[in-house]
Structures are given as structure tokens and as C-alpha cells.
mmCIF file of C-alpha atoms and ligand atoms in Angstrom:
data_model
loop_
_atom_site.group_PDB
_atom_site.id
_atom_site.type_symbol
_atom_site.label_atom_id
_atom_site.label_comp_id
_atom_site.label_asym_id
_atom_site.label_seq_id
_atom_site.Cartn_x
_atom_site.Cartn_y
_atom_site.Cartn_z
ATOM 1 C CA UNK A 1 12.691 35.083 25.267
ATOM 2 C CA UNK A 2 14.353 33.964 22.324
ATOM 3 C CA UNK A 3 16.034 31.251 23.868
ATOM 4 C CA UNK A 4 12.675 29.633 25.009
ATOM 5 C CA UNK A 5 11.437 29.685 21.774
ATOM 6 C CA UNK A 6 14.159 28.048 20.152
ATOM 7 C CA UNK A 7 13.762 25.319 23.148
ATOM 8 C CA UNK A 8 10.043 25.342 22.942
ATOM 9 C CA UNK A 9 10.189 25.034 18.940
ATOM 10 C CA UNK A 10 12.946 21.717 19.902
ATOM 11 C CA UNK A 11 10.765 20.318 22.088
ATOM 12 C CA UNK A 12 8.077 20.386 20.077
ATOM 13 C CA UNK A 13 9.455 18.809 16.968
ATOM 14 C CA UNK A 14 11.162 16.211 18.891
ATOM 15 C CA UNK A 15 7.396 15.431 20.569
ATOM 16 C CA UNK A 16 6.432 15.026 16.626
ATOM 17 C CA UNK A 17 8.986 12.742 15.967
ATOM 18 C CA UNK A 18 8.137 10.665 18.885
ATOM 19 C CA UNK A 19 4.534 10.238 18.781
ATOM 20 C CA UNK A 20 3.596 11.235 14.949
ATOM 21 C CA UNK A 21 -0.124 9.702 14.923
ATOM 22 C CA UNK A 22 -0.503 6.204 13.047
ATOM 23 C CA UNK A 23 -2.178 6.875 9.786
ATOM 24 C CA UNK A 24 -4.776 5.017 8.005
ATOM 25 C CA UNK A 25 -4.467 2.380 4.608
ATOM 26 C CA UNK A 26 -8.147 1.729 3.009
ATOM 27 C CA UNK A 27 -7.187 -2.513 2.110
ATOM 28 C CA UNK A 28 -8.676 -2.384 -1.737
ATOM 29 C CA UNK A 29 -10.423 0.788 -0.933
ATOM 30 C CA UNK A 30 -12.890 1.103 1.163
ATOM 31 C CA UNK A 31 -15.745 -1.281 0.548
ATOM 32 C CA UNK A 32 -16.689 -3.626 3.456
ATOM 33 C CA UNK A 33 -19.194 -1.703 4.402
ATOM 34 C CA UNK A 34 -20.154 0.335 1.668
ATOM 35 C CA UNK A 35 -21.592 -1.066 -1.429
ATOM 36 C CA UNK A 36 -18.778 -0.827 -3.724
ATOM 37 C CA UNK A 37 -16.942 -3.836 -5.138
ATOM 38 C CA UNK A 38 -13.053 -4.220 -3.826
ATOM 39 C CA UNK A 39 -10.490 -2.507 -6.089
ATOM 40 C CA UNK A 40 -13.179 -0.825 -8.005
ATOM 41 C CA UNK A 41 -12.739 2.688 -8.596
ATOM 42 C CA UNK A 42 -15.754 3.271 -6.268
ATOM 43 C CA UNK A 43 -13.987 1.914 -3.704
ATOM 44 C CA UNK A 44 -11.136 4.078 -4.208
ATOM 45 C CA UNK A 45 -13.781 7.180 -4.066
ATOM 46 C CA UNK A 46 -14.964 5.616 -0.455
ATOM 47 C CA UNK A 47 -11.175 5.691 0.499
ATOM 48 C CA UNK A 48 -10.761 9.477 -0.411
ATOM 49 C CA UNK A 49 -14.301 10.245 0.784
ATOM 50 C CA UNK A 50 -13.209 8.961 4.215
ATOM 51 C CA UNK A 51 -9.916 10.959 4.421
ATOM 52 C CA UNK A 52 -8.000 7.842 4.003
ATOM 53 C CA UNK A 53 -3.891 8.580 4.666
ATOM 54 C CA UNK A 54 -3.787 5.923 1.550
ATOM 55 C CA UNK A 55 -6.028 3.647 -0.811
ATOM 56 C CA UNK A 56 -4.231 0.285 -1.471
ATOM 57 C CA UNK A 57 -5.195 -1.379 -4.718
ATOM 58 C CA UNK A 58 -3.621 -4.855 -6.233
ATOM 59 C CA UNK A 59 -2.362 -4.771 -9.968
ATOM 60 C CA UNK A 60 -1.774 -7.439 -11.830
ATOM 61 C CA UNK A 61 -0.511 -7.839 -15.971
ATOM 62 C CA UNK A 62 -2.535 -9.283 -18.631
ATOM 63 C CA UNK A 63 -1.695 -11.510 -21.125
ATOM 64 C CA UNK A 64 -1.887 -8.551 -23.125
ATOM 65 C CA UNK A 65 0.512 -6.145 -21.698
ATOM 66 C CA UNK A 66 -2.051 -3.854 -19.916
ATOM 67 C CA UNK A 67 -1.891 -3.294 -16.122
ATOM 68 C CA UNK A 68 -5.293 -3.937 -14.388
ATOM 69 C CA UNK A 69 -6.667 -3.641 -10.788
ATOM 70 C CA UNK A 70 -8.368 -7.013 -9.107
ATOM 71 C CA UNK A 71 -6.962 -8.734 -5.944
ATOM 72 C CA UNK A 72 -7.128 -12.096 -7.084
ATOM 73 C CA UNK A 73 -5.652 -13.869 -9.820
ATOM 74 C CA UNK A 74 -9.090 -14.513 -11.269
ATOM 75 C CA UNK A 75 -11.917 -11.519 -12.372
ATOM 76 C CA UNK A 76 -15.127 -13.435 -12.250
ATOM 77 C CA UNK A 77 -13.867 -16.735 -13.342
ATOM 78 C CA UNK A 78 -11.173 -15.219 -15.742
ATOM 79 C CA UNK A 79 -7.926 -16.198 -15.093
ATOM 80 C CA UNK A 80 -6.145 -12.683 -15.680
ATOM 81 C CA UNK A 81 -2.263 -13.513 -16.684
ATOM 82 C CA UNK A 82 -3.731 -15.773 -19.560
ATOM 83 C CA UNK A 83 -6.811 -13.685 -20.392
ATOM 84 C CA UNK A 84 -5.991 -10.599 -22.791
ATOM 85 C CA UNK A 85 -7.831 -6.780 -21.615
ATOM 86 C CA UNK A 86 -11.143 -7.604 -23.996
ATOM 87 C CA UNK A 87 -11.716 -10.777 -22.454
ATOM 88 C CA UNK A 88 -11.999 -9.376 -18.829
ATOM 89 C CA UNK A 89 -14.189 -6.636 -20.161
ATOM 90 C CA UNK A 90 -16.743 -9.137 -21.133
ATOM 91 C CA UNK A 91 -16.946 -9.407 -17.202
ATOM 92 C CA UNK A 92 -18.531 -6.744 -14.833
ATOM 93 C CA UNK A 93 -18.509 -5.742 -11.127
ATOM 94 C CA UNK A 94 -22.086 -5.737 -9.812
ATOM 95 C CA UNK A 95 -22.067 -1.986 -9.805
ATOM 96 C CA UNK A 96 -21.623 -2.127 -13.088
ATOM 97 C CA UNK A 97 -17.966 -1.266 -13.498
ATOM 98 C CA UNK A 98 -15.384 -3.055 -15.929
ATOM 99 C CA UNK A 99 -12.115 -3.716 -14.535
ATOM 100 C CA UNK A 100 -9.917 -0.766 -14.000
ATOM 101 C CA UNK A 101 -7.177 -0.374 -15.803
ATOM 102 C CA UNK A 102 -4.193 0.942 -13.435
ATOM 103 C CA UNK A 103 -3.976 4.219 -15.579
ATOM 104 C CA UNK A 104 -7.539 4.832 -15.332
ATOM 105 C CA UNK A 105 -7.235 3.601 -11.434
ATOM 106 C CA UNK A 106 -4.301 6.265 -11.017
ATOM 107 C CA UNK A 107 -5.925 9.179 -12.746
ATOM 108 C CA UNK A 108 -8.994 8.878 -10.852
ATOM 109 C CA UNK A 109 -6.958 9.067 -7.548
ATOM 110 C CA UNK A 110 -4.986 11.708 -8.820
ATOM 111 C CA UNK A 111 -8.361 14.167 -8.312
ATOM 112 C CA UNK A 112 -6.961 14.764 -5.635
ATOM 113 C CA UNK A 113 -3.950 14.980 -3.526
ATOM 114 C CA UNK A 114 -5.044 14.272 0.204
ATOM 115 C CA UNK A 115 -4.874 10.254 -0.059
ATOM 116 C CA UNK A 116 -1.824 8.081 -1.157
ATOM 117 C CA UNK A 117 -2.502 5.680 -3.509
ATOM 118 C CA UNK A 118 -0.821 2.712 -2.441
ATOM 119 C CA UNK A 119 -0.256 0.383 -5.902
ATOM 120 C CA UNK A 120 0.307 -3.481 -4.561
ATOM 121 C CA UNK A 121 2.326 -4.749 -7.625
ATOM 122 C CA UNK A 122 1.207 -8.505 -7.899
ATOM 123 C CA UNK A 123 3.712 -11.267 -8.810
ATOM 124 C CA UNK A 124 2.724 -12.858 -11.803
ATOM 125 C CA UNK A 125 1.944 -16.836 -11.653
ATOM 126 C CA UNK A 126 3.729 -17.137 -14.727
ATOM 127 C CA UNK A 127 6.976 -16.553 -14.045
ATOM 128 C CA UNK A 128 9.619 -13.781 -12.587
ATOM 129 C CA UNK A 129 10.123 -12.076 -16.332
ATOM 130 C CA UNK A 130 6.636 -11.260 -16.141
ATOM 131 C CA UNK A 131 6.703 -10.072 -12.580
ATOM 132 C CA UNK A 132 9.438 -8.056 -13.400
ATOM 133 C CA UNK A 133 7.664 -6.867 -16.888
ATOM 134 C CA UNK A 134 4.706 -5.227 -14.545
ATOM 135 C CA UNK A 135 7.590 -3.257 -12.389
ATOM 136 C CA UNK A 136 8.845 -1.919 -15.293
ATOM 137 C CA UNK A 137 5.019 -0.919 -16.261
ATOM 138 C CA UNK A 138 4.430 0.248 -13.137
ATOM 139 C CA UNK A 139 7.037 2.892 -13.336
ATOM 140 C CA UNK A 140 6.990 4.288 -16.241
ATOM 141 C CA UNK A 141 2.616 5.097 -15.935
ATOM 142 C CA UNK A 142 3.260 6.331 -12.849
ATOM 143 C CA UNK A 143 6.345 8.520 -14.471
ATOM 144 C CA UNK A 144 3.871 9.446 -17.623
ATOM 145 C CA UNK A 145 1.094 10.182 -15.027
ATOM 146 C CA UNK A 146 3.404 12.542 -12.913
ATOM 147 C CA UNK A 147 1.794 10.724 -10.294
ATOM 148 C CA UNK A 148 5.334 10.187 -8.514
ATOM 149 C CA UNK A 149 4.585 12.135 -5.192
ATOM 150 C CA UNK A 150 1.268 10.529 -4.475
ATOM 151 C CA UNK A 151 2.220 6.515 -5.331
ATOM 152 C CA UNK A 152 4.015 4.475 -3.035
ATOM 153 C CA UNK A 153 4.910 1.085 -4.101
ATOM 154 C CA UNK A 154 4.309 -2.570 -2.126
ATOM 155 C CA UNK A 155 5.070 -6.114 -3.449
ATOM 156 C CA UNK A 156 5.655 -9.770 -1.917
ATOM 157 C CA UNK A 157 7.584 -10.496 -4.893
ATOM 158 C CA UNK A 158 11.443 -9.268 -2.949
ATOM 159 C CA UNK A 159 12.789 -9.357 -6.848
ATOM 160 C CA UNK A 160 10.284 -6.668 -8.068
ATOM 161 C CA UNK A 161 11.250 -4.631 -5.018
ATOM 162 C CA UNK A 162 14.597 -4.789 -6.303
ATOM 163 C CA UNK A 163 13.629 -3.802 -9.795
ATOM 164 C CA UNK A 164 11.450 -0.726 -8.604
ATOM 165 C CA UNK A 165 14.196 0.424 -6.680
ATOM 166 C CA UNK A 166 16.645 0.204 -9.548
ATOM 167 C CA UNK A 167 14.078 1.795 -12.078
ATOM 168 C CA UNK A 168 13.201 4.868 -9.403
ATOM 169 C CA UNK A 169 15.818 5.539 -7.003
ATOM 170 C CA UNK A 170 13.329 8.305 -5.067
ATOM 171 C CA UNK A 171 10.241 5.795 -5.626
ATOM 172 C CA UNK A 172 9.020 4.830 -1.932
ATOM 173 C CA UNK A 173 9.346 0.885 -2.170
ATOM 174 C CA UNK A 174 7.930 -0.871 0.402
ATOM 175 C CA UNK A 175 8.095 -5.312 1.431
ATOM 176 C CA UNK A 176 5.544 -7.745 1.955
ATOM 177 C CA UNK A 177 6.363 -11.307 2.552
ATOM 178 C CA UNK A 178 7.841 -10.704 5.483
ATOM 179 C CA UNK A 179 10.850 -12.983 5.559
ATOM 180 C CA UNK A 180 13.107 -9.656 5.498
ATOM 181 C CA UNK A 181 14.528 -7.800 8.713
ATOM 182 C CA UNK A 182 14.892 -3.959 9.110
ATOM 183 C CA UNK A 183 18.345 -4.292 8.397
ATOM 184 C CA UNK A 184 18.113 -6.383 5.703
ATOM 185 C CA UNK A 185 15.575 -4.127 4.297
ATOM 186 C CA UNK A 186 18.135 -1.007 4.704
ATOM 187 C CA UNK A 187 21.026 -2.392 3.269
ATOM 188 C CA UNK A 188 18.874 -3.026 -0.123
ATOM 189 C CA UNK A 189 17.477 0.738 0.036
ATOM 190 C CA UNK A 190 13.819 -0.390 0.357
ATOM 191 C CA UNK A 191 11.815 2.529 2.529
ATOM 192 C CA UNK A 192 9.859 0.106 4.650
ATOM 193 C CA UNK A 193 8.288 -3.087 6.294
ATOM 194 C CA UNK A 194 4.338 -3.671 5.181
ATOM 195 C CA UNK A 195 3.593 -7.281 7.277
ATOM 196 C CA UNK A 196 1.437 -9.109 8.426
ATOM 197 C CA UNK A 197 0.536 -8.590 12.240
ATOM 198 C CA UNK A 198 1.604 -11.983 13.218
ATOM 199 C CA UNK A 199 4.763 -10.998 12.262
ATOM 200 C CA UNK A 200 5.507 -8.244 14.364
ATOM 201 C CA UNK A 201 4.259 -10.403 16.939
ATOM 202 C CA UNK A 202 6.592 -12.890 16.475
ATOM 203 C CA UNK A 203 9.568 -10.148 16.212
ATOM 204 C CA UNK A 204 8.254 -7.452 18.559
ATOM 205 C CA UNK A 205 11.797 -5.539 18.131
ATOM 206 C CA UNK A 206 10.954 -5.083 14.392
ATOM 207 C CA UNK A 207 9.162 -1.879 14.504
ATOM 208 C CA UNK A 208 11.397 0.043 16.895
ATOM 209 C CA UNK A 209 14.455 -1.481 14.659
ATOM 210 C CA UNK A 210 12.932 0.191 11.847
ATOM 211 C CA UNK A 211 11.919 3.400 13.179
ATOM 212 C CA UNK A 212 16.145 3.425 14.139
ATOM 213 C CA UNK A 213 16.678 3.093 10.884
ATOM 214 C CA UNK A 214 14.535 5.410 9.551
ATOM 215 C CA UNK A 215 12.645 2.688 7.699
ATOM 216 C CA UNK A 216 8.805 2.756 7.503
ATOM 217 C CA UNK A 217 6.648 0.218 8.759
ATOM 218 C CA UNK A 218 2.762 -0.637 7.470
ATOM 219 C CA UNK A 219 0.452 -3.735 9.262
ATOM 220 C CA UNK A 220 -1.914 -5.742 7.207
ATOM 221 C CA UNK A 221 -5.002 -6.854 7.519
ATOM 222 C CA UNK A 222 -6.019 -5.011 10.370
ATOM 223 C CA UNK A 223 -9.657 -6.092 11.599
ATOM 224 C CA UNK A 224 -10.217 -6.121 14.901
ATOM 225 C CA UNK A 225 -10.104 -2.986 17.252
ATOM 226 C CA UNK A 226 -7.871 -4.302 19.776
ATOM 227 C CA UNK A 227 -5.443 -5.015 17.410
ATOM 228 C CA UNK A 228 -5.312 -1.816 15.895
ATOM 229 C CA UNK A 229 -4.644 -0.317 19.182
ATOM 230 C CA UNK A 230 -1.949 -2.651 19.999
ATOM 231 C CA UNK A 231 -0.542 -1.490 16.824
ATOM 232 C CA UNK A 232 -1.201 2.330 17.354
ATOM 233 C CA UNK A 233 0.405 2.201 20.897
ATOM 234 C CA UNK A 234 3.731 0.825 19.121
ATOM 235 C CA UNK A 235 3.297 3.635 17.151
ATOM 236 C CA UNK A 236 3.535 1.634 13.777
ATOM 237 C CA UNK A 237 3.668 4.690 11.033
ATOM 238 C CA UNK A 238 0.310 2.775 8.933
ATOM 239 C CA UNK A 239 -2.441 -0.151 10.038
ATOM 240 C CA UNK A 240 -4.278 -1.079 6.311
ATOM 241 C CA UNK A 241 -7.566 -2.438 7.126
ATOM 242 C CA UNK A 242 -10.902 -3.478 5.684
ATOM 243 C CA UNK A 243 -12.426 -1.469 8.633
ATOM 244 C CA UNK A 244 -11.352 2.262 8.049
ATOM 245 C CA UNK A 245 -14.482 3.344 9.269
ATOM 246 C CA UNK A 246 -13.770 1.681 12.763
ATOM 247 C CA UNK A 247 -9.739 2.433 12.481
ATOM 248 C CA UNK A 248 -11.019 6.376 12.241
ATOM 249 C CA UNK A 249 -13.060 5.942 15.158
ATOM 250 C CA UNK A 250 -10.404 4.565 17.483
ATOM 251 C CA UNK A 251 -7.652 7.321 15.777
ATOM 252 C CA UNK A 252 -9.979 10.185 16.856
ATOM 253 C CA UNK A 253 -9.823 9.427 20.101
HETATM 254 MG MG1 LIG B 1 -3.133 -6.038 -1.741
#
């Protein structure tokens, strides 16, 4: 009897190695089809309303030393590197919302504990120094937040990769650009791939390499439904999409 639990308690962790469900990345919240603006902290609240695994939000540094969330390099016609904080607050969302600062970004999120917030550390157009400058931001609000357990970090820029991993040795780091391999990845301590899909299409060994190696591996953008289960039957650990609501739909099946 107690032999066939020990091989029936095997068995089943093994079977949750193997086929451990592909989880779910809200790209700048969840606001394609709700009425919230990208990276605004409604957004965000769409993301956790939906049971997200993670809410992804992009970060970049303001002339003035303060960490802010937009995707692009411009809020509303503001170029944000060479704008200080009270010049992108003359500037609204049409909800109404100001830019978020990345504190006030991470202490909304950390409400609660059931979705990740995934913090997309933007390289700075002018220059490496200030790239680097937002890493070492990054760190230490997340450190002063305590928000450690819940943030994991992603960046195209392979130098601020670096510099997280130096700064926070237990910090889950995870690659963009994808010009790296799993083994490359490994032998510089970062936790995972985050690519594009045409990328794993072009290396279709990639994500079984990784999973070897214990690495983690994220798609981006996601869209389109058979893609997403192309990506769910390799068993890729996260798909980040624009369409969570349709990415639920097809994981609850
Ligand atoms: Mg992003």
C-alpha cells in the first residue's frame, strides 16, 4: 500500500513537470478590449480582474530621475527621456489618468498577490549609462517595495540584463531581443527566453533546449488563436498577449 503511494505520488509529480499548463501574460495590461488605456493602472486592474498569471508593463526613465510606465518613447507627444515628471503630467490618458509612476504602478499591483507583475525595463534612447541608471532604479523600488516575490524582470537591452542580475542575484531576469540561445542565456545566469514567435519558429529546438536547462521561456505578442495553441502544445511556460480574454478561453479547454 505504501509502496503505491510513493509510486502514485512519483508519477504524479513527474506528470506536473511534463505538462504544467501554459500560463497567461496581460501585454500592457489588459486593455484591447476593455476601455482602459495601455499601461494605465486600469489596465493593470483588468489584468488582475481576469486572473492574469502576470501583467506586463513598459518603464522607461525621465529626464528627471523618476521611473514611469508608457510603452512608447513618447506620452502624448512628449518625448519622455528629455521631458522631466511635471511635464508629462501636463498630459492625460483619456480616462483621465496621469502617467503612472512605476512605484505607484507596483503598489497598486501589490493589492494583491495572485498576478505577477511583469516590469519591461526600457532601454533608454540616450545612451547605455542611462539604461543602466533605470536597472539600478528598478531594483532598489522593487527592494524598498518588498515587492521581490511578485516582480519578474524583462529587457531587450542584453546589458541591463546583465546589470539586474549583478544587482539581485535571486531577481528572475528574463531576455528579449532574441539574438541569445538557451545556452547562452544559462551560462550568463539569466532565468529565461521572452521572444518573439517568429523566433521560435525559426529555432523550433529553443524551447525544449530551455526547458533542459531549466530556463524559462515567455512568447510575445500573441494574437491569433492558432498561434497560441501552437505555442501551448509546445508547452511554452507563458504566451503574453493583447487577447487574454481569448488566451483564457482556449486555456480552459
Ligand atoms: Mg513591453
Amino acid at each position: 500500500m505504501k509502496k503505491s503511494l510513493v509510486i502514485l505520488t512519483v508519477l504524479s509529480a513527474i506528470n506536473f513537470t511534463s505538462f504544467a499548463q501554459t500560463q497567461m501574460i496581460a501585454h500592457r495590461g489588459a486593455w484591447k478590449n476593455t476601455a482602459a488605456p495601455q499601461n494605465s493602472i486600469a489596465s493593470l486592474n483588468q489584468a488582475i480582474a481576469q486572473k492574469a498569471w502576470g501583467s506586463e508593463f513598459d518603464v522607461h526613465l525621465t529626464k528627471d530621475d523618476v521611473l514611469v510606465v508608457n510603452h512608447d518613447d513618447e506620452f502624448y507627444g512628449l518625448d519622455i527621456a528629455t521631458s522631466t515628471y511635471d511635464e508629462l503630467l501636463t498630459k492625460k490618458h483619456p480616462n483621465g489618468e496621469s502617467i503612472p509612476t512605476a512605484e505607484a504602478y507596483l503598489k497598486e499591483g501589490l493589492k494583491q498577490q495572485a498576478t505577477k507583475l511583469i516590469y519591461e525595463l526600457k532601454t533608454n534612447k540616450l545612451g547605455t549609462e542611462r539604461t543602466l541608471k533605470s536597472a539600478e532604479m528598478a531594483v532598489a523600488l522593487v527592494k524598498k517595495l518588498k515587492a521581490d516575490k511578485q516582480v519578474e524582470y524583462i529587457a531587450f537591452s542584453y546589458d541591463a540584463c546583465l546589470k539586474l542580475r549583478a544587482l539581485d542575484k535571486k531577481a528572475k531576469v528574463h531576455y528579449l531581443n532574441g539574438d541569445k540561445s538557451p545556452q547562452e542565456l544559462k551560462a550568463v545566469k539569466i532565468d529565461g527566453l521572452d521572444y518573439h514567435l517568429s523566433v521560435y519558429k525559426k529555432n523550433p529546438n529553443w524551447i525544449e533546449e530551455a526547458k533542459n536547462l531549466k530556463l524559462k521561456t515567455n512568447v510575445w505578442t500573441v494574437n491569433k488563436a492558432d498561434d497560441m495553441q501552437y505555442f501551448i502544445d509546445q508547452h511554452i511556460d507563458y504566451i503574453t498577449t493583447d487577447e487574454p480574454e481569448l488566451l483564457h478561453s482556449i486555456l480552459k479547454k
